[in-house]
Amino acid sequence: MPTYEFDPSSILSADIEALPQQEDSAFYMETPSLLSAINPFTNDQRVNRARDAAFRIDNSLGSFIATAPFSQFEPVDGYNPFDNDAAGIKGYEDYADSFINSQSPQESAAIKYRIDRQIQDRQYLSEMGGAGLISSMAMGVIDPINIASVFLPVGAVARGGAIAATAGRFAASTAAGSVASETVLQSTQQTRTFGESATNILVDAMVGGVLGAGAQLLAGPAQRTAISQAVSSHLNGTDSPQSIGAAQVFNTTLDQEQLAGVGLINKTLSVNPSGRLAQSPAKTSRQINQMLAENNYFFAKNDEGLATFTASETKIKQYDVLLYKQMESTKDAYQQYSKRLGRSQRVNFVEFNEAIGMAMRRGDQSDIPEVAQAAAQIRPTFEITKKRMQELGILPEDVDVVTAQSYLPRVYKFDKILSDRTEFRGRIANWIQGISTKGSEKAAQRIEKIDAGLTAAEEATPQAKALADEIAEAEAWSGKKVLLGDEMHKLRQFVSQRSELEVHISRLSRRKRPTKKQVELESKLARISEAENTLAKYQRHLEILDNPRQHRNELRRLERRANATTRLNASRERNLKAMEPLSREEAEDAADEIVNKIIGAPSGMVPTELLPERLVGRAGFTKSRTLLIPDERIEDFLESDINYVMESYLRQIAPEIELTAQFGRKDMGEQIRQVSEEYSQLIRDAKNPKERARLEKQREADLRDINAMRDRLLGTYGAPRDPRSFFVRAGRVARNINFLRLLGGMTISALPDLMRPVMQHGLSKSLRPMASMLRNMEAVKIATKDLREMAVGLDYVLSTRTKAIADLTDPYSRRSGLERGLNWGTQKFGNWTLMNQWNSTLKSWSGLIAQSRVLDNARLTAGGKSIPKADLRKLAQMGIDESMLRRIGEQFAKHGEDMDGLLTGHSHLWDDRAVREAFQSAILKDVDSTIITPGVGDTPLMMSSEAGKIILQFKTFIFAAHNRMLVSGIQQGDASFYLGSLGSIALGSMVYMMKQKLSGRDIDYSPNNLVKEGIDRSGMLGWISEPINTVENISGGRFGLGAMFGAPPVSRFQSRNAIGALMGPTFDLGGDAATVANGVLNGEFDDKQVHAVRKMLPLQNLHVIAPLLNQVEEQMK
């Protein structure tokens, strides 16, 4: 939208009050009829004028618009409207307060014009009689604040109850809305009196009470049930299925998966992937969205008690417990170690952590007892995750460690590899060559065995043929064993004559001439020899027939041996090839390729298959392409710091485990197919080509968003092609520096968080843990310890929320000395600012509230009592339906504890895994939505790109607040949200005053400025405030919140230059550097350059250092 320069005096001259006003002819005309007044489409210009006047007088939005903008007037030096006995406001003395901030005659003239118009509007409405009254009432009804207040008590009618109670709720709600509306009208109208506002509030409360009583009287129990069922049936088109637990996949309808709340507000969610999928035309996309990414939305099904699915993201965050316990045990071990040894004898904490990592590669053994003890305590973490991965089929049952004595995840020191690549490559090449040489020797041994096998195969060929013939001949006698026995008996009798014949032949052979008898006997002896051969053959047949299986098996064995010739020859060829070891050049080429794969891993997660394809089949290498070099040979190139290794390990395996558990596979292939199939059906059912094209485009968008959120969980979305590039690493360093130099006051900025529990759960439930804390602090400690088992309140150790808000959750982070130092600094900075302690405390408080609310209702269910509808809806939104609540009650009865009214479940002891996971996930989800912690579905996809991370740094929170606070609160739609919102705005105003005080700037106490600052600093406008504030900064205050409220621009952007407001803090840093350089080069080092230098300093706005720097800066000006 273009911006044009203009002279304010050309619109409103300084002597505007001297201009003659047109005479109002309304006095001479009859008032419009009431029928015309109530007709919304009337052409009566008098009614339309009355409506315009009423919109400016009785509607907060209209009044607000009528006063904006007023920041286009150039200040006039020395101007004071009260000079010369207040001559500048003559005739307007009754409204003198309105001129206090006027800085020019033109602005004073504009204020007078505004007062005149308000007086004329009131007079005209009064003269219009009934038409004026109807117009005022109509404009009041459509006031946005009043509309919002109307919806607050409607649930009271649906829930039932006493007529007086409901009337009271309506009266209180309308009164609250009237107070808010009158507050805005008072701040934007000079002619509105406090008496008028008080009367309006009283009347609104009385009318609200009457309406509430009437609604409750009309909607009796029977009528309410019938109406509720009819509406539900009409909307859903089917009976609602009953839940059997929080993890149950319901056969819900598309309408049941619809977002609750106002459609226009919900549309603002379309900037983020989760919000888009929640409004998808495909039911499967909506369900997968809930199962994948955590959200704080209310859905239509929650009204029926159907639970929102538990998100994989929530379960992944629960692995922080393992990291927290590991870090705490490591710290405790070091404290014991430090007590035993003096400062000069002991290693520092980092070296101690590295010693633990080294011990974990050596069977958890170390010369330092505390190191060995810590390693043994950490070992179960790997066993737990290994067992879970085996249950899901991610790891085989027989997985074993082959590269070390015991398992420690292999995390490479990328920068050491880059700085000493030759050494690292040489070690890998040596290992490759050593494997190849050993493989060559083994190949030679295998060839000897193969040759023996070939010889045996050659011998087995005739043996197999002979046995086959024998079996065939024997089978000819199958079923004729008796006949065969007879034949063998005859042959034995005949053969038995051999001895006698041989004696006769011997006697006859002494004669000089053979006799006829001798010839006959010799012939008979020859027949006996033949009979013996036949008898032996028959005997073989009988053996085969008596044991056919044995001989068949023997035949198969011989045939296999004979047929192995081809296989053995092929194996011989392979081993002949493997007998040739790799040359040094080949080994170094392979090592180079391996090193490139390691340092080029896009997300810092090195793939398991590192060996080049060409090595498969060479000496010593099998089909497995895993780099199995022993850890000890490259240990100085591996991370041993157990804190860093554990964090990297859990970041990699937690998403893989939970995505596989939720969807069957981590790539979600089946779910993506289901989405595509549903769209195919929708496209087939579409009525025209335009609709089909729209659905096809929507299918692509849904699949893109699902894949993006999945990859964000896995840590691979937006991964740079080259993590080593200067741009990527410089951006990461710049973001850390921006955090250190700009967020020193973030804890003060977080004061509005105090009202978030009130928004989520109401004032009374929020204060309940406070009462318990006063009565029994020990109970609070026990309950807080339970919450840590759910990953609630771990920020003091892990800085989870601080890193997320500052956009420092970079999965591609490398470990150069500078980066390690900055990472350490950001962790400590979160503690120095007290932000980590603040987050831990508020999350623990929120966890106590949420846990007590769930367990309270679980006890009611267990006792057979009914649960308030509002609580059922809230619990369903958290992921717990009535069936699961009953099971939670059973577990609480076994393991829970009521400590002076503070309930804690000791859920880590629960023996029902499904119930334990549902309960813990619900509490964690609610806490991270109450104390807003951004998730994978909360931010636009471009924020995962390198450019997006730089330009939109520090914007993550405002997007998450929009989703989890603003939109969710409107969907929640009860008094708790609006009460909390007012409190949050008030705290935002307090933040403004504290920030101004700390920075040494003056505080503007005007109501419109405080409200404006409160709205901005509370985050109640969500991401919508960012473009408004950016435009305000660029336009010099002519447009934006300040202009809308008739106040100065928002203070939060005052210290940023125009480039920084548009392009983010990194470019703001560049702008400051340019300012300093320009001052140095031009020799003009004034206030601007001094402030720019100050802004570039790390820790410059830390609450301890900022006051000192303020004094230094003031002295240098």
mmCIF file of C-alpha atoms in Angstrom, residues 125-403:
data_model
loop_
_atom_site.group_PDB
_atom_site.id
_atom_site.type_symbol
_atom_site.label_atom_id
_atom_site.label_comp_id
_atom_site.label_asym_id
_atom_site.label_seq_id
_atom_site.Cartn_x
_atom_site.Cartn_y
_atom_site.Cartn_z
ATOM 1 C CA LEU A 125 -28.874 11.033 18.510
ATOM 2 C CA SER A 126 -30.868 12.814 21.210
ATOM 3 C CA GLU A 127 -32.934 14.693 18.606
ATOM 4 C CA MET A 128 -33.675 11.515 16.688
ATOM 5 C CA GLY A 129 -35.672 10.177 19.624
ATOM 6 C CA GLY A 130 -36.532 6.460 19.331
ATOM 7 C CA ALA A 131 -34.502 6.106 16.133
ATOM 8 C CA GLY A 132 -31.443 7.458 17.932
ATOM 9 C CA LEU A 133 -31.964 5.094 20.872
ATOM 10 C CA ILE A 134 -32.346 2.075 18.556
ATOM 11 C CA SER A 135 -29.207 3.096 16.632
ATOM 12 C CA SER A 136 -27.214 3.402 19.861
ATOM 13 C CA MET A 137 -28.424 -0.001 21.057
ATOM 14 C CA ALA A 138 -27.611 -1.621 17.696
ATOM 15 C CA MET A 139 -24.108 -0.212 17.610
ATOM 16 C CA GLY A 140 -23.561 -1.358 21.193
ATOM 17 C CA VAL A 141 -24.742 -4.881 20.353
ATOM 18 C CA ILE A 142 -22.220 -5.226 17.495
ATOM 19 C CA ASP A 143 -19.381 -3.882 19.630
ATOM 20 C CA PRO A 144 -16.601 -6.548 19.344
ATOM 21 C CA ILE A 145 -16.072 -6.561 23.093
ATOM 22 C CA ASN A 146 -19.755 -7.053 23.792
ATOM 23 C CA ILE A 147 -19.965 -9.819 21.196
ATOM 24 C CA ALA A 148 -17.117 -11.647 22.919
ATOM 25 C CA SER A 149 -18.707 -11.235 26.342
ATOM 26 C CA VAL A 150 -22.019 -12.667 25.122
ATOM 27 C CA PHE A 151 -20.389 -16.021 24.368
ATOM 28 C CA LEU A 152 -18.745 -16.383 27.776
ATOM 29 C CA PRO A 153 -21.786 -17.482 29.817
ATOM 30 C CA VAL A 154 -23.588 -19.429 27.102
ATOM 31 C CA GLY A 155 -21.939 -22.615 28.340
ATOM 32 C CA ALA A 156 -23.637 -22.046 31.675
ATOM 33 C CA VAL A 157 -27.012 -22.577 30.061
ATOM 34 C CA ALA A 158 -25.828 -25.764 28.380
ATOM 35 C CA ARG A 159 -24.397 -27.083 31.634
ATOM 36 C CA GLY A 160 -27.559 -26.369 33.520
ATOM 37 C CA GLY A 161 -27.847 -25.261 37.100
ATOM 38 C CA ALA A 162 -29.850 -22.828 39.136
ATOM 39 C CA ILE A 163 -31.590 -19.929 37.421
ATOM 40 C CA ALA A 164 -30.035 -17.478 39.881
ATOM 41 C CA ALA A 165 -26.540 -18.859 39.247
ATOM 42 C CA THR A 166 -26.914 -18.583 35.499
ATOM 43 C CA ALA A 167 -28.377 -15.104 35.791
ATOM 44 C CA GLY A 168 -25.373 -14.163 37.899
ATOM 45 C CA ARG A 169 -22.987 -15.518 35.302
ATOM 46 C CA PHE A 170 -24.707 -13.566 32.536
ATOM 47 C CA ALA A 171 -24.751 -10.417 34.630
ATOM 48 C CA ALA A 172 -21.075 -10.741 35.517
ATOM 49 C CA SER A 173 -20.120 -11.477 31.922
ATOM 50 C CA THR A 174 -22.049 -8.574 30.400
ATOM 51 C CA ALA A 175 -20.785 -6.280 33.152
ATOM 52 C CA ALA A 176 -17.191 -7.349 32.407
ATOM 53 C CA GLY A 177 -17.739 -6.728 28.720
ATOM 54 C CA SER A 178 -19.316 -3.371 29.465
ATOM 55 C CA VAL A 179 -16.369 -2.394 31.673
ATOM 56 C CA ALA A 180 -13.940 -3.267 28.883
ATOM 57 C CA SER A 181 -16.031 -1.418 26.296
ATOM 58 C CA GLU A 182 -16.475 1.663 28.466
ATOM 59 C CA THR A 183 -12.733 1.673 29.197
ATOM 60 C CA VAL A 184 -12.006 1.940 25.486
ATOM 61 C CA LEU A 185 -14.728 4.568 24.997
ATOM 62 C CA GLN A 186 -13.406 6.606 27.921
ATOM 63 C CA SER A 187 -9.896 6.544 26.467
ATOM 64 C CA THR A 188 -11.070 7.634 22.999
ATOM 65 C CA GLN A 189 -13.813 10.206 23.825
ATOM 66 C CA GLN A 190 -13.218 13.501 25.573
ATOM 67 C CA THR A 191 -16.934 14.133 26.121
ATOM 68 C CA ARG A 192 -17.769 10.842 27.830
ATOM 69 C CA THR A 193 -18.307 11.190 31.583
ATOM 70 C CA PHE A 194 -17.611 8.585 34.248
ATOM 71 C CA GLY A 195 -21.217 8.850 35.417
ATOM 72 C CA GLU A 196 -22.425 7.917 31.943
ATOM 73 C CA SER A 197 -20.094 4.902 31.882
ATOM 74 C CA ALA A 198 -21.187 3.755 35.333
ATOM 75 C CA THR A 199 -24.856 3.940 34.345
ATOM 76 C CA ASN A 200 -24.202 1.966 31.168
ATOM 77 C CA ILE A 201 -22.357 -0.772 33.082
ATOM 78 C CA LEU A 202 -25.182 -1.087 35.627
ATOM 79 C CA VAL A 203 -27.839 -1.305 32.923
ATOM 80 C CA ASP A 204 -25.820 -3.893 30.975
ATOM 81 C CA ALA A 205 -25.450 -6.062 34.087
ATOM 82 C CA MET A 206 -29.179 -5.921 34.806
ATOM 83 C CA VAL A 207 -30.097 -6.778 31.211
ATOM 84 C CA GLY A 208 -27.547 -9.610 31.191
ATOM 85 C CA GLY A 209 -29.004 -11.070 34.391
ATOM 86 C CA VAL A 210 -32.534 -10.994 32.999
ATOM 87 C CA LEU A 211 -31.398 -12.660 29.754
ATOM 88 C CA GLY A 212 -29.490 -15.318 31.679
ATOM 89 C CA ALA A 213 -32.432 -16.174 33.889
ATOM 90 C CA GLY A 214 -34.726 -16.379 30.877
ATOM 91 C CA ALA A 215 -32.315 -18.593 28.962
ATOM 92 C CA GLN A 216 -31.933 -20.954 31.917
ATOM 93 C CA LEU A 217 -35.668 -21.057 32.527
ATOM 94 C CA LEU A 218 -36.329 -21.808 28.862
ATOM 95 C CA ALA A 219 -33.628 -24.417 28.509
ATOM 96 C CA GLY A 220 -34.724 -26.848 31.211
ATOM 97 C CA PRO A 221 -33.037 -30.243 31.552
ATOM 98 C CA ALA A 222 -35.304 -32.075 29.118
ATOM 99 C CA GLN A 223 -35.206 -29.300 26.554
ATOM 100 C CA ARG A 224 -31.444 -28.927 26.854
ATOM 101 C CA THR A 225 -30.866 -32.641 26.291
ATOM 102 C CA ALA A 226 -33.164 -32.754 23.293
ATOM 103 C CA ILE A 227 -31.664 -29.627 21.756
ATOM 104 C CA SER A 228 -28.114 -30.836 22.352
ATOM 105 C CA GLN A 229 -28.817 -34.201 20.763
ATOM 106 C CA ALA A 230 -30.606 -32.656 17.800
ATOM 107 C CA VAL A 231 -27.827 -30.195 17.115
ATOM 108 C CA SER A 232 -25.171 -32.895 17.497
ATOM 109 C CA SER A 233 -27.055 -35.204 15.151
ATOM 110 C CA HIS A 234 -27.519 -32.452 12.598
ATOM 111 C CA LEU A 235 -23.866 -31.414 12.634
ATOM 112 C CA ASN A 236 -22.293 -34.830 12.723
ATOM 113 C CA GLY A 237 -24.688 -36.863 10.634
ATOM 114 C CA THR A 238 -23.879 -39.986 12.643
ATOM 115 C CA ASP A 239 -23.826 -41.282 16.159
ATOM 116 C CA SER A 240 -20.639 -40.466 18.019
ATOM 117 C CA PRO A 241 -18.514 -43.522 18.740
ATOM 118 C CA GLN A 242 -17.477 -44.148 22.288
ATOM 119 C CA SER A 243 -13.842 -43.779 23.253
ATOM 120 C CA ILE A 244 -11.945 -46.603 24.876
ATOM 121 C CA GLY A 245 -8.869 -44.544 25.675
ATOM 122 C CA ALA A 246 -6.842 -41.518 24.760
ATOM 123 C CA ALA A 247 -4.865 -43.401 22.138
ATOM 124 C CA GLN A 248 -7.947 -44.838 20.408
ATOM 125 C CA VAL A 249 -8.380 -43.810 16.767
ATOM 126 C CA PHE A 250 -12.026 -42.742 16.557
ATOM 127 C CA ASN A 251 -14.249 -43.141 13.573
ATOM 128 C CA THR A 252 -14.964 -39.431 13.716
ATOM 129 C CA THR A 253 -16.507 -37.289 11.032
ATOM 130 C CA LEU A 254 -14.948 -34.338 9.254
ATOM 131 C CA ASP A 255 -17.196 -31.996 11.244
ATOM 132 C CA GLN A 256 -16.035 -33.499 14.540
ATOM 133 C CA GLU A 257 -12.426 -32.837 13.533
ATOM 134 C CA GLN A 258 -13.313 -29.214 12.772
ATOM 135 C CA LEU A 259 -11.655 -26.427 14.759
ATOM 136 C CA ALA A 260 -13.888 -24.802 17.346
ATOM 137 C CA GLY A 261 -14.204 -21.043 17.623
ATOM 138 C CA VAL A 262 -14.573 -18.243 15.104
ATOM 139 C CA GLY A 263 -13.793 -19.159 11.504
ATOM 140 C CA LEU A 264 -12.219 -15.790 10.702
ATOM 141 C CA ILE A 265 -9.855 -16.100 13.665
ATOM 142 C CA ASN A 266 -9.014 -19.688 12.759
ATOM 143 C CA LYS A 267 -8.038 -18.547 9.271
ATOM 144 C CA THR A 268 -5.117 -16.652 10.793
ATOM 145 C CA LEU A 269 -3.606 -20.055 11.612
ATOM 146 C CA SER A 270 -2.950 -20.607 7.921
ATOM 147 C CA VAL A 271 0.554 -19.169 8.170
ATOM 148 C CA ASN A 272 1.773 -22.334 9.925
ATOM 149 C CA PRO A 273 1.600 -25.991 8.809
ATOM 150 C CA SER A 274 -0.358 -27.268 11.813
ATOM 151 C CA GLY A 275 -3.000 -24.577 11.407
ATOM 152 C CA ARG A 276 -3.378 -25.309 7.717
ATOM 153 C CA LEU A 277 -3.782 -29.048 8.249
ATOM 154 C CA ALA A 278 -6.334 -28.467 11.017
ATOM 155 C CA GLN A 279 -8.528 -26.791 8.385
ATOM 156 C CA SER A 280 -7.865 -29.287 5.589
ATOM 157 C CA PRO A 281 -10.839 -30.661 3.624
ATOM 158 C CA ALA A 282 -9.422 -34.155 4.237
ATOM 159 C CA LYS A 283 -10.311 -35.791 7.563
ATOM 160 C CA THR A 284 -7.166 -37.957 7.458
ATOM 161 C CA SER A 285 -4.974 -34.851 7.216
ATOM 162 C CA ARG A 286 -6.681 -33.334 10.243
ATOM 163 C CA GLN A 287 -6.195 -36.496 12.300
ATOM 164 C CA ILE A 288 -2.556 -37.010 11.265
ATOM 165 C CA ASN A 289 -1.898 -33.384 12.150
ATOM 166 C CA GLN A 290 -3.066 -34.019 15.722
ATOM 167 C CA MET A 291 -1.082 -37.261 15.959
ATOM 168 C CA LEU A 292 2.085 -35.637 14.643
ATOM 169 C CA ALA A 293 2.446 -32.118 16.049
ATOM 170 C CA GLU A 294 1.455 -30.757 19.435
ATOM 171 C CA ASN A 295 -1.241 -28.080 19.478
ATOM 172 C CA ASN A 296 -3.491 -26.275 21.945
ATOM 173 C CA TYR A 297 -6.541 -26.063 19.687
ATOM 174 C CA PHE A 298 -10.077 -27.014 20.629
ATOM 175 C CA PHE A 299 -11.953 -29.230 18.178
ATOM 176 C CA ALA A 300 -15.662 -29.831 17.770
ATOM 177 C CA LYS A 301 -15.237 -33.404 18.997
ATOM 178 C CA ASN A 302 -13.950 -32.111 22.340
ATOM 179 C CA ASP A 303 -17.437 -30.803 23.065
ATOM 180 C CA GLU A 304 -18.636 -34.421 22.904
ATOM 181 C CA GLY A 305 -15.857 -35.632 25.190
ATOM 182 C CA LEU A 306 -13.824 -37.164 22.369
ATOM 183 C CA ALA A 307 -10.118 -36.698 23.027
ATOM 184 C CA THR A 308 -7.606 -34.965 20.818
ATOM 185 C CA PHE A 309 -4.915 -37.414 19.749
ATOM 186 C CA THR A 310 -1.644 -37.478 21.688
ATOM 187 C CA ALA A 311 1.036 -36.055 19.408
ATOM 188 C CA SER A 312 4.324 -37.765 18.660
ATOM 189 C CA GLU A 313 5.996 -34.432 19.375
ATOM 190 C CA THR A 314 4.800 -34.523 22.974
ATOM 191 C CA LYS A 315 6.137 -38.051 23.467
ATOM 192 C CA ILE A 316 9.458 -37.077 21.904
ATOM 193 C CA LYS A 317 9.817 -34.234 24.412
ATOM 194 C CA GLN A 318 9.477 -36.743 27.256
ATOM 195 C CA TYR A 319 12.930 -38.081 26.365
ATOM 196 C CA ASP A 320 14.247 -34.883 27.953
ATOM 197 C CA VAL A 321 13.803 -36.731 31.243
ATOM 198 C CA LEU A 322 16.578 -39.128 30.254
ATOM 199 C CA LEU A 323 18.869 -36.254 29.326
ATOM 200 C CA TYR A 324 18.014 -34.372 32.517
ATOM 201 C CA LYS A 325 18.744 -37.398 34.718
ATOM 202 C CA GLN A 326 21.999 -38.062 32.917
ATOM 203 C CA MET A 327 23.164 -34.454 33.356
ATOM 204 C CA GLU A 328 22.163 -34.409 36.996
ATOM 205 C CA SER A 329 23.930 -37.697 37.744
ATOM 206 C CA THR A 330 27.038 -36.429 35.974
ATOM 207 C CA LYS A 331 26.969 -33.232 38.002
ATOM 208 C CA ASP A 332 26.510 -35.169 41.247
ATOM 209 C CA ALA A 333 29.403 -37.472 40.373
ATOM 210 C CA TYR A 334 31.662 -34.485 39.727
ATOM 211 C CA GLN A 335 30.703 -32.940 43.049
ATOM 212 C CA GLN A 336 31.698 -36.163 44.824
ATOM 213 C CA TYR A 337 34.941 -36.223 42.838
ATOM 214 C CA SER A 338 35.668 -32.587 43.745
ATOM 215 C CA LYS A 339 35.165 -33.276 47.438
ATOM 216 C CA ARG A 340 37.670 -36.137 47.303
ATOM 217 C CA LEU A 341 40.446 -34.281 45.466
ATOM 218 C CA GLY A 342 41.861 -30.799 45.763
ATOM 219 C CA ARG A 343 41.602 -28.209 43.020
ATOM 220 C CA SER A 344 45.153 -28.791 41.804
ATOM 221 C CA GLN A 345 44.680 -32.562 41.554
ATOM 222 C CA ARG A 346 41.353 -32.826 39.765
ATOM 223 C CA VAL A 347 40.323 -32.351 36.151
ATOM 224 C CA ASN A 348 37.746 -29.758 35.173
ATOM 225 C CA PHE A 349 34.081 -30.548 34.548
ATOM 226 C CA VAL A 350 34.398 -30.829 30.767
ATOM 227 C CA GLU A 351 37.344 -33.220 31.073
ATOM 228 C CA PHE A 352 35.382 -35.201 33.645
ATOM 229 C CA ASN A 353 32.471 -35.536 31.187
ATOM 230 C CA GLU A 354 34.876 -36.677 28.475
ATOM 231 C CA ALA A 355 36.354 -39.252 30.839
ATOM 232 C CA ILE A 356 32.852 -40.677 31.343
ATOM 233 C CA GLY A 357 32.394 -40.995 27.585
ATOM 234 C CA MET A 358 35.732 -42.783 27.241
ATOM 235 C CA ALA A 359 34.847 -45.134 30.091
ATOM 236 C CA MET A 360 31.579 -46.024 28.391
ATOM 237 C CA ARG A 361 33.573 -47.342 25.424
ATOM 238 C CA ARG A 362 35.621 -49.511 27.789
ATOM 239 C CA GLY A 363 33.011 -51.492 29.663
ATOM 240 C CA ASP A 364 32.208 -48.544 31.986
ATOM 241 C CA GLN A 365 35.634 -48.871 33.580
ATOM 242 C CA SER A 366 37.920 -46.007 34.620
ATOM 243 C CA ASP A 367 40.774 -45.271 36.947
ATOM 244 C CA ILE A 368 38.584 -42.542 38.495
ATOM 245 C CA PRO A 369 35.949 -44.248 40.683
ATOM 246 C CA GLU A 370 33.413 -41.452 40.249
ATOM 247 C CA VAL A 371 33.742 -41.663 36.468
ATOM 248 C CA ALA A 372 33.131 -45.427 36.505
ATOM 249 C CA GLN A 373 30.160 -44.943 38.827
ATOM 250 C CA ALA A 374 28.637 -42.267 36.584
ATOM 251 C CA ALA A 375 29.159 -44.431 33.477
ATOM 252 C CA ALA A 376 27.397 -47.355 35.153
ATOM 253 C CA GLN A 377 24.481 -45.102 36.145
ATOM 254 C CA ILE A 378 24.091 -43.783 32.596
ATOM 255 C CA ARG A 379 24.313 -47.202 30.922
ATOM 256 C CA PRO A 380 20.616 -48.109 31.543
ATOM 257 C CA THR A 381 19.555 -45.187 29.327
ATOM 258 C CA PHE A 382 21.079 -46.894 26.298
ATOM 259 C CA GLU A 383 19.628 -50.225 27.318
ATOM 260 C CA ILE A 384 16.127 -48.750 27.679
ATOM 261 C CA THR A 385 16.206 -47.142 24.242
ATOM 262 C CA LYS A 386 17.802 -50.240 22.696
ATOM 263 C CA LYS A 387 15.031 -52.468 24.086
ATOM 264 C CA ARG A 388 12.347 -50.098 22.820
ATOM 265 C CA MET A 389 13.906 -50.017 19.352
ATOM 266 C CA GLN A 390 14.037 -53.815 19.306
ATOM 267 C CA GLU A 391 10.358 -53.991 20.302
ATOM 268 C CA LEU A 392 9.494 -51.786 17.316
ATOM 269 C CA GLY A 393 11.747 -53.692 14.915
ATOM 270 C CA ILE A 394 14.113 -50.766 14.388
ATOM 271 C CA LEU A 395 17.011 -52.862 15.696
ATOM 272 C CA PRO A 396 17.442 -56.650 15.292
ATOM 273 C CA GLU A 397 17.194 -58.832 18.379
ATOM 274 C CA ASP A 398 20.812 -60.008 18.049
ATOM 275 C CA VAL A 399 22.387 -56.550 17.668
ATOM 276 C CA ASP A 400 25.817 -56.421 19.279
ATOM 277 C CA VAL A 401 28.706 -53.997 19.778
ATOM 278 C CA VAL A 402 31.695 -54.701 17.514
ATOM 279 C CA THR A 403 33.650 -51.426 17.532
#
